[in-house]
mmCIF file of C-alpha atoms in Angstrom:
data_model
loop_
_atom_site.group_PDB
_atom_site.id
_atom_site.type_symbol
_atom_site.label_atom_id
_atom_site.label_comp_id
_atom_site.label_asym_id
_atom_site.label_seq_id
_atom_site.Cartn_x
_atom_site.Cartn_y
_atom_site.Cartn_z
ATOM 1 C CA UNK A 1 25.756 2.607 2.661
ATOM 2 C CA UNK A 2 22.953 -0.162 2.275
ATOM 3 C CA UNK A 3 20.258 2.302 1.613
ATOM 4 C CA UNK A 4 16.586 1.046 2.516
ATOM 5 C CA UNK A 5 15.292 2.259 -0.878
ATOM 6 C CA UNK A 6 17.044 3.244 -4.035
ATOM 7 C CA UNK A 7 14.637 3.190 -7.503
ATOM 8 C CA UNK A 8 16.375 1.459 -10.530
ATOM 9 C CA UNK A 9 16.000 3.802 -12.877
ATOM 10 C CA UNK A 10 17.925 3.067 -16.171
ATOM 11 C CA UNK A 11 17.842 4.192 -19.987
ATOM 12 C CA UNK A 12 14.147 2.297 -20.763
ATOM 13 C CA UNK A 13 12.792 5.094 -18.482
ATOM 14 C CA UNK A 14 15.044 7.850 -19.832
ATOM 15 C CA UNK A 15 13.911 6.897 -23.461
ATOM 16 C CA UNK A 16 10.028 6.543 -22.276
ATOM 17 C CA UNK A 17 10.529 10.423 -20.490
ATOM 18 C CA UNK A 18 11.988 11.345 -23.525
ATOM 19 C CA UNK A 19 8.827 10.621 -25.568
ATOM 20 C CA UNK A 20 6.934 12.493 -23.611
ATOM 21 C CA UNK A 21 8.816 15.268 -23.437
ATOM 22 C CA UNK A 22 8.830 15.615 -27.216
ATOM 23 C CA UNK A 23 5.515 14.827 -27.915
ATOM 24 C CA UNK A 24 4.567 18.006 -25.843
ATOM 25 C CA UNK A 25 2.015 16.719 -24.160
ATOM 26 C CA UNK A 26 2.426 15.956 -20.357
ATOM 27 C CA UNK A 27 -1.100 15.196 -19.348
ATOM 28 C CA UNK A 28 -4.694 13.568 -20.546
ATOM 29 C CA UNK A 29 -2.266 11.678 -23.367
ATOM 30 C CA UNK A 30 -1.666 8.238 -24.519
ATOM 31 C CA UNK A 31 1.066 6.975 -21.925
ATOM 32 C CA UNK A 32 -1.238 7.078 -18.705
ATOM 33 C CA UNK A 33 -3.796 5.206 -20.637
ATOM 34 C CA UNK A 34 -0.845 2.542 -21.960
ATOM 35 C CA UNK A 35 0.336 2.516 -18.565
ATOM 36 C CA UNK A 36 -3.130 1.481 -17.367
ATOM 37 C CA UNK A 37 -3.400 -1.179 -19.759
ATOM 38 C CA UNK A 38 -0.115 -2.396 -19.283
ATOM 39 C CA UNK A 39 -0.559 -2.452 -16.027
ATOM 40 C CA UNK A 40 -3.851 -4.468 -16.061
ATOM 41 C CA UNK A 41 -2.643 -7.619 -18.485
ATOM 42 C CA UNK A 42 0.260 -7.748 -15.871
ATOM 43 C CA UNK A 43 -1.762 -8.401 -12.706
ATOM 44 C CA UNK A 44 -4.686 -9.157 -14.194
ATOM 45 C CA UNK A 45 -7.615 -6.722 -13.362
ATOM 46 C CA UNK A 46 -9.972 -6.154 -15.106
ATOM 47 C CA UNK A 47 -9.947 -2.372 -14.827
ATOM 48 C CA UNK A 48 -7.372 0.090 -14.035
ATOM 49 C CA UNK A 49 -7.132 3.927 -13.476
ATOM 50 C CA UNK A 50 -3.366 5.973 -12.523
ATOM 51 C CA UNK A 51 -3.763 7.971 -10.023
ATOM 52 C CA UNK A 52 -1.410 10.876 -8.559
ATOM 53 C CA UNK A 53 -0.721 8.778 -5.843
ATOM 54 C CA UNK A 54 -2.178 5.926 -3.325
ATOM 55 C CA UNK A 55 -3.564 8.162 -0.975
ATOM 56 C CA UNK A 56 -5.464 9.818 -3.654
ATOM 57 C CA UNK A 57 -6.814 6.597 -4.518
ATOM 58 C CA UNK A 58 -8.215 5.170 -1.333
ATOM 59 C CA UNK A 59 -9.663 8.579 -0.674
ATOM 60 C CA UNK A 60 -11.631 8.336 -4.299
ATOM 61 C CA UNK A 61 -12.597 5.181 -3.698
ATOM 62 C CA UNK A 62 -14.199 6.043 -0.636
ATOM 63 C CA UNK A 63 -15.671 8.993 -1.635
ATOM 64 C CA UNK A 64 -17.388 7.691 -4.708
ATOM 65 C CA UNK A 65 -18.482 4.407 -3.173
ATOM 66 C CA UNK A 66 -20.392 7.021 -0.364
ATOM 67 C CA UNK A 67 -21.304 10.195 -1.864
ATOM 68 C CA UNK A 68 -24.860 9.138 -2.036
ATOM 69 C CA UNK A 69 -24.572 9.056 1.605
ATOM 70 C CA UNK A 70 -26.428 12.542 3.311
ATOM 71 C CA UNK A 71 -23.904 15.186 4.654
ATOM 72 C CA UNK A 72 -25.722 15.407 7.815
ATOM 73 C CA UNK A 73 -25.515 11.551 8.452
ATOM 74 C CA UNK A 74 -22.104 10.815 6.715
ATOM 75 C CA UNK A 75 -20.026 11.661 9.909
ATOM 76 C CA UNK A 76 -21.876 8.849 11.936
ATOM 77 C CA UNK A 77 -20.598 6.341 9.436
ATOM 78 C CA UNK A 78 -17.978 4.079 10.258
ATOM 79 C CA UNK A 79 -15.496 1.828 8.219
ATOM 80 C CA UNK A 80 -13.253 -0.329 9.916
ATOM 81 C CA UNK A 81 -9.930 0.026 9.689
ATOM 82 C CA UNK A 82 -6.348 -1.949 10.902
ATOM 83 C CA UNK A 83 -4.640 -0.599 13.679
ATOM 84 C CA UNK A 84 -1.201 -1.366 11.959
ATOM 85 C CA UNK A 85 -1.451 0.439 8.981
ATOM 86 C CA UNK A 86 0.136 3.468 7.071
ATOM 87 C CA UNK A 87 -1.786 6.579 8.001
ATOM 88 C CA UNK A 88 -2.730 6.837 4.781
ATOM 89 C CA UNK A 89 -5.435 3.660 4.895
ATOM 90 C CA UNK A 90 -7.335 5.812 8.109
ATOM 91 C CA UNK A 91 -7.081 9.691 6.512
ATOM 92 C CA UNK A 92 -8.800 8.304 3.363
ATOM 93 C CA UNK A 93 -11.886 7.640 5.582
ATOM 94 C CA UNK A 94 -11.434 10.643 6.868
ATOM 95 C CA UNK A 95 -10.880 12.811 4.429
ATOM 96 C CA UNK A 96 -14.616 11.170 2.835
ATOM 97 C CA UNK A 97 -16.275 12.681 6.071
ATOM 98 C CA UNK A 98 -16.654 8.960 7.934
ATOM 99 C CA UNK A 99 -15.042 7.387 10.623
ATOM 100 C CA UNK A 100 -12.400 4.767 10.856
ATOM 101 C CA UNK A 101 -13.298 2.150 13.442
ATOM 102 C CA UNK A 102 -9.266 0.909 14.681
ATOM 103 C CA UNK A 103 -9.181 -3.353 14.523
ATOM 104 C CA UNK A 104 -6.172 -4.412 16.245
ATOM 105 C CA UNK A 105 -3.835 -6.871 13.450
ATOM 106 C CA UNK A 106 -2.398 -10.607 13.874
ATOM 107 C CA UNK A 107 0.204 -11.221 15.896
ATOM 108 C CA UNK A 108 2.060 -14.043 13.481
ATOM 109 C CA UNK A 109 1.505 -11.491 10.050
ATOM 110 C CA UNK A 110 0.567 -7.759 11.527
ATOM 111 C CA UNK A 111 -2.263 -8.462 9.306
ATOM 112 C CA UNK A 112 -6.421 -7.332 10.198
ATOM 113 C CA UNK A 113 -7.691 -9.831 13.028
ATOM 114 C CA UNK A 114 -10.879 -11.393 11.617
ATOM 115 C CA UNK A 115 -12.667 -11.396 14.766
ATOM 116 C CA UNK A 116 -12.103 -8.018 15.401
ATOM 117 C CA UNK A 117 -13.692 -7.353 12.013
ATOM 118 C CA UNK A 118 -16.592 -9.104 12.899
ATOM 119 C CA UNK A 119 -16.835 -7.933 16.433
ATOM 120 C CA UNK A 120 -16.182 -4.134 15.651
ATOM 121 C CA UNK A 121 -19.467 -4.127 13.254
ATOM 122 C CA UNK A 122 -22.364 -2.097 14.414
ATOM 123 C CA UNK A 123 -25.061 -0.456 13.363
ATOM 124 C CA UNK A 124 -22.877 2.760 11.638
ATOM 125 C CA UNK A 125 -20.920 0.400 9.573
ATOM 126 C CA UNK A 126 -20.675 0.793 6.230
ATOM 127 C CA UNK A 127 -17.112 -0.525 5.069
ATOM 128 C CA UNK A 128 -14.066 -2.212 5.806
ATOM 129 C CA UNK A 129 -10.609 -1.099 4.476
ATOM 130 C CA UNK A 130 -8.329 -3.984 4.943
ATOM 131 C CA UNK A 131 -4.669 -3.542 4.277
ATOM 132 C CA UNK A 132 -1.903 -6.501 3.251
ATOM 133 C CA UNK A 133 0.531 -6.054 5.511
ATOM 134 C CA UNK A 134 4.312 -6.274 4.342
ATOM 135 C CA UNK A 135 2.996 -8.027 1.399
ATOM 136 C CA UNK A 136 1.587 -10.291 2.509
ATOM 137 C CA UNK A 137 -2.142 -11.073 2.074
ATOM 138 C CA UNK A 138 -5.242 -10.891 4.645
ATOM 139 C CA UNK A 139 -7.723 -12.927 5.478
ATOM 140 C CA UNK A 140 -9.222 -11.099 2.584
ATOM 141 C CA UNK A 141 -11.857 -14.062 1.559
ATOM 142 C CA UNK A 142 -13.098 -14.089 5.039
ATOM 143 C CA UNK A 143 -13.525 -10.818 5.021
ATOM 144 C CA UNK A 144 -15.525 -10.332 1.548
ATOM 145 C CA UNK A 145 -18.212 -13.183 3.393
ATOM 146 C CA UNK A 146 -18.815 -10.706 6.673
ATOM 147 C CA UNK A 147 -19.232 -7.920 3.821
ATOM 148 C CA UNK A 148 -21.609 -9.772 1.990
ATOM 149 C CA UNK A 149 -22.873 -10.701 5.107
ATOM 150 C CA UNK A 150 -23.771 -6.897 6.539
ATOM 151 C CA UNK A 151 -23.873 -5.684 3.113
ATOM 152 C CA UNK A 152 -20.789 -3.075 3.694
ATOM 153 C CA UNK A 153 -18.230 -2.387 1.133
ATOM 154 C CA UNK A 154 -14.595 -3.329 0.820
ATOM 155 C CA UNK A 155 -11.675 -0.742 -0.114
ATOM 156 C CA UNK A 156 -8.410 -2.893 -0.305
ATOM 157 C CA UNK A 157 -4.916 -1.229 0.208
ATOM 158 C CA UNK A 158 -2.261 -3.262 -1.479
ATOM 159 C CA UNK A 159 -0.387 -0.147 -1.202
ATOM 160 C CA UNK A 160 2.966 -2.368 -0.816
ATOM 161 C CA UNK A 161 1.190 -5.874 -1.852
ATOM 162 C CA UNK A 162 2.011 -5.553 -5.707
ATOM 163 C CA UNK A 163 1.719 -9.051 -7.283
ATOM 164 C CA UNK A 164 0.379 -10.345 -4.589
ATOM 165 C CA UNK A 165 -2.503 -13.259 -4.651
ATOM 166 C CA UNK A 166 -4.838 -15.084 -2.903
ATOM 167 C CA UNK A 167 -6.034 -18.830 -4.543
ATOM 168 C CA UNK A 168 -4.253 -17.252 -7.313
ATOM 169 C CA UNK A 169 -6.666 -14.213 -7.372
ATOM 170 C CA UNK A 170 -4.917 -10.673 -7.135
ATOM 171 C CA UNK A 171 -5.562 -8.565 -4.145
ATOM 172 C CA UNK A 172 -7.446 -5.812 -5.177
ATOM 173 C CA UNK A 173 -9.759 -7.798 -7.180
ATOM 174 C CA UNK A 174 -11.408 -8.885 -4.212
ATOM 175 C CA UNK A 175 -13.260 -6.068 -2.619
ATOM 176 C CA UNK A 176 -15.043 -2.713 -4.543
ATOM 177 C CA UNK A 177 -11.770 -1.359 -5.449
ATOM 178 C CA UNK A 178 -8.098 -1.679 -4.259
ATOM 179 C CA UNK A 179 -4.989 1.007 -4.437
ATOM 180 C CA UNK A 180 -1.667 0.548 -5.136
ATOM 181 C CA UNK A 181 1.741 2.921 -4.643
ATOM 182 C CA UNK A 182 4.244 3.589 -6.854
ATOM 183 C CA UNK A 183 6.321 5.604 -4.014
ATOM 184 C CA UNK A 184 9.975 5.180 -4.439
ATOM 185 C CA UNK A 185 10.562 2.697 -1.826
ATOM 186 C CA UNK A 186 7.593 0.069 -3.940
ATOM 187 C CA UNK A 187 7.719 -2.457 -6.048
ATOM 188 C CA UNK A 188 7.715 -0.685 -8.712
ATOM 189 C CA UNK A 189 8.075 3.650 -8.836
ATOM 190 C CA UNK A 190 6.750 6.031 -11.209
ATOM 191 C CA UNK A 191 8.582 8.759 -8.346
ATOM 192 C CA UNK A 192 4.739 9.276 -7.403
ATOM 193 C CA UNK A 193 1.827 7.767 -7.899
ATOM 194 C CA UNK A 194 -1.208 5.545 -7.560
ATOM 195 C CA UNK A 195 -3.521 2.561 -9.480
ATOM 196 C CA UNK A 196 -7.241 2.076 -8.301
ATOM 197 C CA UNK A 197 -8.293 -1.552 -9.942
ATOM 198 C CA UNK A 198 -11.863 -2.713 -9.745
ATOM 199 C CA UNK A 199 -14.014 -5.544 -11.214
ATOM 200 C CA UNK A 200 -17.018 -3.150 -11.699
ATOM 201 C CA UNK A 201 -17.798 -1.085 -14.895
ATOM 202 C CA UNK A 202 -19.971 1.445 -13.644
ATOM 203 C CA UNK A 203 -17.363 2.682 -10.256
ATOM 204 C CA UNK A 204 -14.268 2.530 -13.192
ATOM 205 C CA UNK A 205 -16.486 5.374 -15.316
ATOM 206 C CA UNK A 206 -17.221 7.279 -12.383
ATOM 207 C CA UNK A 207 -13.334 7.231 -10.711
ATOM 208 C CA UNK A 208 -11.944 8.269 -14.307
ATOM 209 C CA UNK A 209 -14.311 11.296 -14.254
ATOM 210 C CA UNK A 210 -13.653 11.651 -10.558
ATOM 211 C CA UNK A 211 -9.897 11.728 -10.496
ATOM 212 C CA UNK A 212 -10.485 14.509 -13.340
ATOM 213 C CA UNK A 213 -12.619 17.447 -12.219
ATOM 214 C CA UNK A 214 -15.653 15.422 -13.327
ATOM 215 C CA UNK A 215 -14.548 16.858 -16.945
ATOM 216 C CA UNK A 216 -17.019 14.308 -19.494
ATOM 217 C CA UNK A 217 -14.463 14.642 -22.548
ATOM 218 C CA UNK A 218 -10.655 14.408 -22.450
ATOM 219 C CA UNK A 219 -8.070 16.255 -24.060
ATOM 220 C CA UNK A 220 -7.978 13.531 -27.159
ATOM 221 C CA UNK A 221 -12.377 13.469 -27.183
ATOM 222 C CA UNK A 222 -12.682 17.167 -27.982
ATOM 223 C CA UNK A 223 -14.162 17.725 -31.333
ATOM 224 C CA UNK A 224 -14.141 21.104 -31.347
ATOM 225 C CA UNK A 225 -11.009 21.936 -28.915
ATOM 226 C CA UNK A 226 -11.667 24.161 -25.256
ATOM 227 C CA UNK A 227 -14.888 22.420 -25.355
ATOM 228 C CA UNK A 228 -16.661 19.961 -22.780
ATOM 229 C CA UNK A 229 -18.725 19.729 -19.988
ATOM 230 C CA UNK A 230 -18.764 18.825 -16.542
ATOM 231 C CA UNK A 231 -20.960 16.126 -15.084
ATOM 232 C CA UNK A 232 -20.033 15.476 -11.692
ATOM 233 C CA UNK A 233 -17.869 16.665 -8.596
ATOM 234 C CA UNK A 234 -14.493 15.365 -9.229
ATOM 235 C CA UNK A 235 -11.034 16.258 -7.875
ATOM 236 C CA UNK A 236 -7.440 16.726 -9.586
ATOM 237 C CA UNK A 237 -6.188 13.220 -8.951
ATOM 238 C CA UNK A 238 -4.908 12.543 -12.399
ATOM 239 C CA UNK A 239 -1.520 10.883 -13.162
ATOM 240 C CA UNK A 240 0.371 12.954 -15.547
ATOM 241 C CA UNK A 241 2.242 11.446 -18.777
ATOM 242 C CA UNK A 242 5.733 11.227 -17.462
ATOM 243 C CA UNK A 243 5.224 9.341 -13.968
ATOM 244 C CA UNK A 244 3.328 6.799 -16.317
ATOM 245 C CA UNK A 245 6.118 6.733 -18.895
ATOM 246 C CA UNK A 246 8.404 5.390 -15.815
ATOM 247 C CA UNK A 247 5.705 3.165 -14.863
ATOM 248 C CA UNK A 248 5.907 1.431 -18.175
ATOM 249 C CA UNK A 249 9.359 0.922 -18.435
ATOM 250 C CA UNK A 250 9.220 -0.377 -14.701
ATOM 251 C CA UNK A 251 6.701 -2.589 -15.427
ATOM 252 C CA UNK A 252 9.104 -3.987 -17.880
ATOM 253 C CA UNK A 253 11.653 -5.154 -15.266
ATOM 254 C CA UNK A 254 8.759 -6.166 -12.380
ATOM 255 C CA UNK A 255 9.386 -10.352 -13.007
ATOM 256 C CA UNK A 256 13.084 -9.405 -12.519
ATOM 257 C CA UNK A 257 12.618 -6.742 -9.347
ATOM 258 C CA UNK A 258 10.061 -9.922 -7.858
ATOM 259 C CA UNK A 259 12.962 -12.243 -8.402
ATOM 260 C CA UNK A 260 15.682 -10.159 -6.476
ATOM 261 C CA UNK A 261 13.116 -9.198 -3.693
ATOM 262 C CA UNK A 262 12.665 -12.993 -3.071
ATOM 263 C CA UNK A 263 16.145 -14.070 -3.492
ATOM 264 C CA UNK A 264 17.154 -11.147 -1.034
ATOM 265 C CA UNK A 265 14.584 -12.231 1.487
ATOM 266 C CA UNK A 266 15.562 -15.578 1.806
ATOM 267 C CA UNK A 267 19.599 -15.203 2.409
ATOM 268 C CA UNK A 268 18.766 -12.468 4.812
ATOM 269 C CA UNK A 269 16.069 -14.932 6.265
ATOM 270 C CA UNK A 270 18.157 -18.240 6.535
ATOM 271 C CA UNK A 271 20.692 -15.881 8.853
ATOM 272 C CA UNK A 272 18.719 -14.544 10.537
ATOM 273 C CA UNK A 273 16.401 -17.472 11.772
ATOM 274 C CA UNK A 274 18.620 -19.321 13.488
ATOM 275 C CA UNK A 275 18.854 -16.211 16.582
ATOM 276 C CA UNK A 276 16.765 -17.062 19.355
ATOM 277 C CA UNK A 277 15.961 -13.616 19.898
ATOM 278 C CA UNK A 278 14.769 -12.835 16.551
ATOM 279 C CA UNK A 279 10.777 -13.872 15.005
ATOM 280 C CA UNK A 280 10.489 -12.889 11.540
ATOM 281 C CA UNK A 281 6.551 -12.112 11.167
ATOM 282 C CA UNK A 282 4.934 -14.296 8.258
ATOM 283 C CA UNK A 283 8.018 -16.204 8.100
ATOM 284 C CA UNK A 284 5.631 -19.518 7.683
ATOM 285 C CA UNK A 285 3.621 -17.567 4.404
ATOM 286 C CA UNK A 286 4.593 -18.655 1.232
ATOM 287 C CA UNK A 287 2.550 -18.570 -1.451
ATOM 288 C CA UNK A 288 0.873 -15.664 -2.915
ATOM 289 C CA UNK A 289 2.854 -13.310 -0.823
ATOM 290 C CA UNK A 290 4.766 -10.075 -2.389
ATOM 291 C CA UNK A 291 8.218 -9.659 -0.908
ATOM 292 C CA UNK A 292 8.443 -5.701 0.151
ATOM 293 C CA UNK A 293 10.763 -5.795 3.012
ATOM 294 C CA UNK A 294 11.545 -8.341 6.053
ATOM 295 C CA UNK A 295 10.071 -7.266 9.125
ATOM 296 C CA UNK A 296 11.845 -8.725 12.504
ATOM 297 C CA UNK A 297 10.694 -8.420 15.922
ATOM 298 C CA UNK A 298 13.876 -7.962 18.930
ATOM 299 C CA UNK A 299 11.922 -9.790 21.561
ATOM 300 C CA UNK A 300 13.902 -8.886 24.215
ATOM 301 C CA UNK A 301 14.306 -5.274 23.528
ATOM 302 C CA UNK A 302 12.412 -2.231 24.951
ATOM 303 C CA UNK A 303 11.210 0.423 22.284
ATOM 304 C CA UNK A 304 14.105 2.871 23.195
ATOM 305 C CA UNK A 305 15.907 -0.201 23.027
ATOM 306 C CA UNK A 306 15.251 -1.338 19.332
ATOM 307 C CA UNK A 307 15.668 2.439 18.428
ATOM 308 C CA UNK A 308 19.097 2.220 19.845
ATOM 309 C CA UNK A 309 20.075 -0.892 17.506
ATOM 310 C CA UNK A 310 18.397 1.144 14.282
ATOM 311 C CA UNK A 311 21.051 4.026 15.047
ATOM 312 C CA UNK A 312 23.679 1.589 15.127
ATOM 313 C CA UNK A 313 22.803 0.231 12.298
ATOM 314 C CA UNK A 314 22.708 3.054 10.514
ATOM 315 C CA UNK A 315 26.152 4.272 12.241
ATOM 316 C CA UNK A 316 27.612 0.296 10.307
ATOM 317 C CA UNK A 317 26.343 1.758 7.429
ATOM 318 C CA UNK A 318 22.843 -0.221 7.122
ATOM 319 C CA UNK A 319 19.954 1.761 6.380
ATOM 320 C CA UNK A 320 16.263 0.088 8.032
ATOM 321 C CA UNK A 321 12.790 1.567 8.545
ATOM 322 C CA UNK A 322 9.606 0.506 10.489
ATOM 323 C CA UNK A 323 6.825 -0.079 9.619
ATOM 324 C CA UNK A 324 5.365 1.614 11.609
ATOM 325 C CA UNK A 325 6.069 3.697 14.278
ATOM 326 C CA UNK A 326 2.141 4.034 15.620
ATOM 327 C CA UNK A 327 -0.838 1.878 15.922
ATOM 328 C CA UNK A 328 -2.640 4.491 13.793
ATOM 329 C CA UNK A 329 -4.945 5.164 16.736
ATOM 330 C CA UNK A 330 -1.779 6.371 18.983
ATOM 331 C CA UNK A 331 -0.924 9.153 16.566
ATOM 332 C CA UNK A 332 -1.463 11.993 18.176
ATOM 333 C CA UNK A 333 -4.099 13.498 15.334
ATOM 334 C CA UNK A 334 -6.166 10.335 16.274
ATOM 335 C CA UNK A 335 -5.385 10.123 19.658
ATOM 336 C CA UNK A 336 -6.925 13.538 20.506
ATOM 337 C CA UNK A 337 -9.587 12.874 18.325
ATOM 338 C CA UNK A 338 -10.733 9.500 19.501
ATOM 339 C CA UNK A 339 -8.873 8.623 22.273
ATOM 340 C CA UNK A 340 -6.536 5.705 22.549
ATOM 341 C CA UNK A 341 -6.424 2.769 25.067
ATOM 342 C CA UNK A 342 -3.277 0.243 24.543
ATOM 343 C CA UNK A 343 -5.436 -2.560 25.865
ATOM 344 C CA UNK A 344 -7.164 -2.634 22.704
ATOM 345 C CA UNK A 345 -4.089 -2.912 20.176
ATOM 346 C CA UNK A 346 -1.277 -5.305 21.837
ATOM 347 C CA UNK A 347 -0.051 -6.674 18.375
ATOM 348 C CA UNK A 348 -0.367 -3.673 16.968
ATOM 349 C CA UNK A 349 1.784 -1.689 19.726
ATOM 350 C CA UNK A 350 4.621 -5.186 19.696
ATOM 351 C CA UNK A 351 4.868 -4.626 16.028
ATOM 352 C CA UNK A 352 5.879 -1.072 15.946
ATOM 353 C CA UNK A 353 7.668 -0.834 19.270
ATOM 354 C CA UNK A 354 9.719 -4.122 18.843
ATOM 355 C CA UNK A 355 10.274 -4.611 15.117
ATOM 356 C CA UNK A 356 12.914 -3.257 12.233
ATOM 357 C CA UNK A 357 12.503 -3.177 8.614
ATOM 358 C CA UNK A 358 15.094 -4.597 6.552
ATOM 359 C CA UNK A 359 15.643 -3.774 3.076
ATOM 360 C CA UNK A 360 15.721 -5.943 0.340
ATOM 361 C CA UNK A 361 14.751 -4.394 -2.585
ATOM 362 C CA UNK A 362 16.743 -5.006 -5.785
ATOM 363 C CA UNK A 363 18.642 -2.019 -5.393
ATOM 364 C CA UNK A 364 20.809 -5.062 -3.335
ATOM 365 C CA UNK A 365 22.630 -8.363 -3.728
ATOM 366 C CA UNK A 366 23.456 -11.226 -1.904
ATOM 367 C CA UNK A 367 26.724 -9.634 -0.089
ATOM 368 C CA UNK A 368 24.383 -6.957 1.047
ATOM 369 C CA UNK A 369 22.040 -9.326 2.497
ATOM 370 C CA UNK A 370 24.742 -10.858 4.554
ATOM 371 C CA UNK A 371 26.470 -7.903 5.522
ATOM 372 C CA UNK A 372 23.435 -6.901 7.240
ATOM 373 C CA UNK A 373 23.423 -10.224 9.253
ATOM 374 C CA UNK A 374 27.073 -9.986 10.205
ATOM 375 C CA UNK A 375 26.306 -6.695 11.142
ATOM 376 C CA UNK A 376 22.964 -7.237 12.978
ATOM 377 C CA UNK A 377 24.786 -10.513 15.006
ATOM 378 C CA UNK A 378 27.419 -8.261 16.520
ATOM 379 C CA UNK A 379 25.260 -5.691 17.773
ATOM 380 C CA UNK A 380 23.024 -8.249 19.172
#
């Protein structure tokens, strides 16, 4: 079976769990805060705080970018949001009491359509939360001018954009704050779990006492030991000591993961390009991109149609995903909540009625790349 995810998880990992594990302590220690730093020289941001997972990431950046906000005005707010986006990039907004405000994305990249940003701005806006698609980046510097512009803040969610750049920035360096994922399936796994990067001092002080209960004084700061104080509202968002021990022996491999990624992208690419009935979306992006999956639109097929091929697929032994199954706004939570008219998300609605997934994370080779395509080329 070509599974769609598989983490690599080898004997760096088991040696880095085993030093937690004897050191007895499991959270507020020394790996999370190695992981962090690690983790920052890599990419290059300035500032970096683990986090239990993505979701819990966006949501504190959110909330601590607004809490200044009144509770009996806070529900007018709005920050827009992409269509075609995990669910997770909309409930963050949510779950900080505001609105998201649905954008419909690109049709070449599935990425945030600028002049939707711009034309979706009103009065109750306060933020955008752009996401990079599949990797690959948004129209991220256009969208930092129309923030300066209006004054509203940016949340970025490079939830599957790790190593990603723009001009040879990283994303996440652009707006307020950005999120990343470890999940499984990502670049790079702790088996759960989150980074929040940001350029500014004062919001990294506030999101490590914010992801902690608001507690002033970690575990290693206590002089006298049981003893601290709280300063703030905070939540229990922490990362604990051994999803950050995997994170550092992942981080380890991440040039080598990259390198697969790419290399499995392209042979699955070249045979896949030459099929009429086949568009590969951001097939034209190059540089800066991060390689997460390949995402393939079946023009010709229906959405019961395309669902048909994935079961046959996964009947040939090929495992494939979508991403994703809903325009956020047609999930039914949203939906009731806000109503929903297709006319307003086309690209959105072609993207995750007509498109598959394909793996090629470094769990794979080059045999499994083309087994796919023989595979794919029959059924088709």
């Amino acid at each position: 079976m070509i599974t769609f995810g598989k983490p690599i998880i080898e004997y760096k990992e088991h040696e880095k769990i085993k030093e937690v594990l004897d050191s007895g302590i499991f959270v507020h220690g020394e790996m999370t805060e190695n992981f962090e730093n690690f983790f920052s020289d890599i990419f290059g941001y300035k500032y970096s705080s683990s986090v239990a997972n993505c979701t819990a990431g966006l949501h504190l950046a959110h909330y601590s970018l607004t809490k200044n906000i009144d509770s009996d005005k806070r529900h007018t707010k709005e920050v827009i949001c992409p269509a075609m986006s995990h669910v997770a990039t909309a409930h963050a907004i949510e779950l900080a009491g505001m609105k998201p405000r649905f954008v419909d994305c690109n049709f070449e990249d599935g990425n945030i359509n600028i002049d939707g940003v711009r034309k979706a701005i009103n009065k109750n806006t306060i933020g955008i939360a752009p996401m990079h698609f599949n990797g690959v980046p948004c129209q991220i510097e256009n969208i930092i001018d129309i923030a300066k512009e209006f004054n509203l803040y940016v949340i970025e969610d490079c939830a599957i954009a790790l190593g990603a750049k723009v001009n040879g920035k990283p994303v996440g360096s652009f707006g307020d704050a950005g999120a990343f994922s470890f999940h499984p399936v990502k670049q790079l796994t702790t088996g759960e779990g989150g980074m929040v990067v940001t350029n500014n001092s004062s919001l990294h002080n506030e999101l490590l006492l914010e992801k902690a209960f608001g507690v002033n004084r970690t575990f290693n700061e206590r002089k006298v030991p049981g003893q601290y104080d709280v300063t703030l509202l905070g939540f229990n968002y922490r990362m604990a000591e051994i999803p950050a021990a995997i994170g550092i022996a992942q981080l380890e491999k991440y040039k080598s993961f990259a390198k697969t990624r790419k290399e499995n992208y392209f042979t699955l690419r070249e045979s896949l390009i030459k099929e009429s009935k086949i568009r590969i979306l951001a097939d034209d992006v190059r540089d800066g991109r991060s390689y997460y999956t390949l995402i393939a639109q079946f023009k010709d097929l229906k959405k019961s149609q395309r669902n048909e091929l994935i079961m046959s697929l996964k009947k040939s032994g090929i495992q494939t995903s979508v991403y994703y199954p809903h325009p956020i706004p047609r999930f039914k939570y949203y939906k009731n909540k806000l109503g929903y008219s297709s006319i307003l998300f086309p690209n959105s609605e072609m993207i995750a009625d007509q498109t598959i997934a394909f793996p090629i994370a470094p769990h794979l080779n080059k045999n499994d790349m083309l087994k796919i395509s023989r595979e794919l080329n029959k059924l088709i």
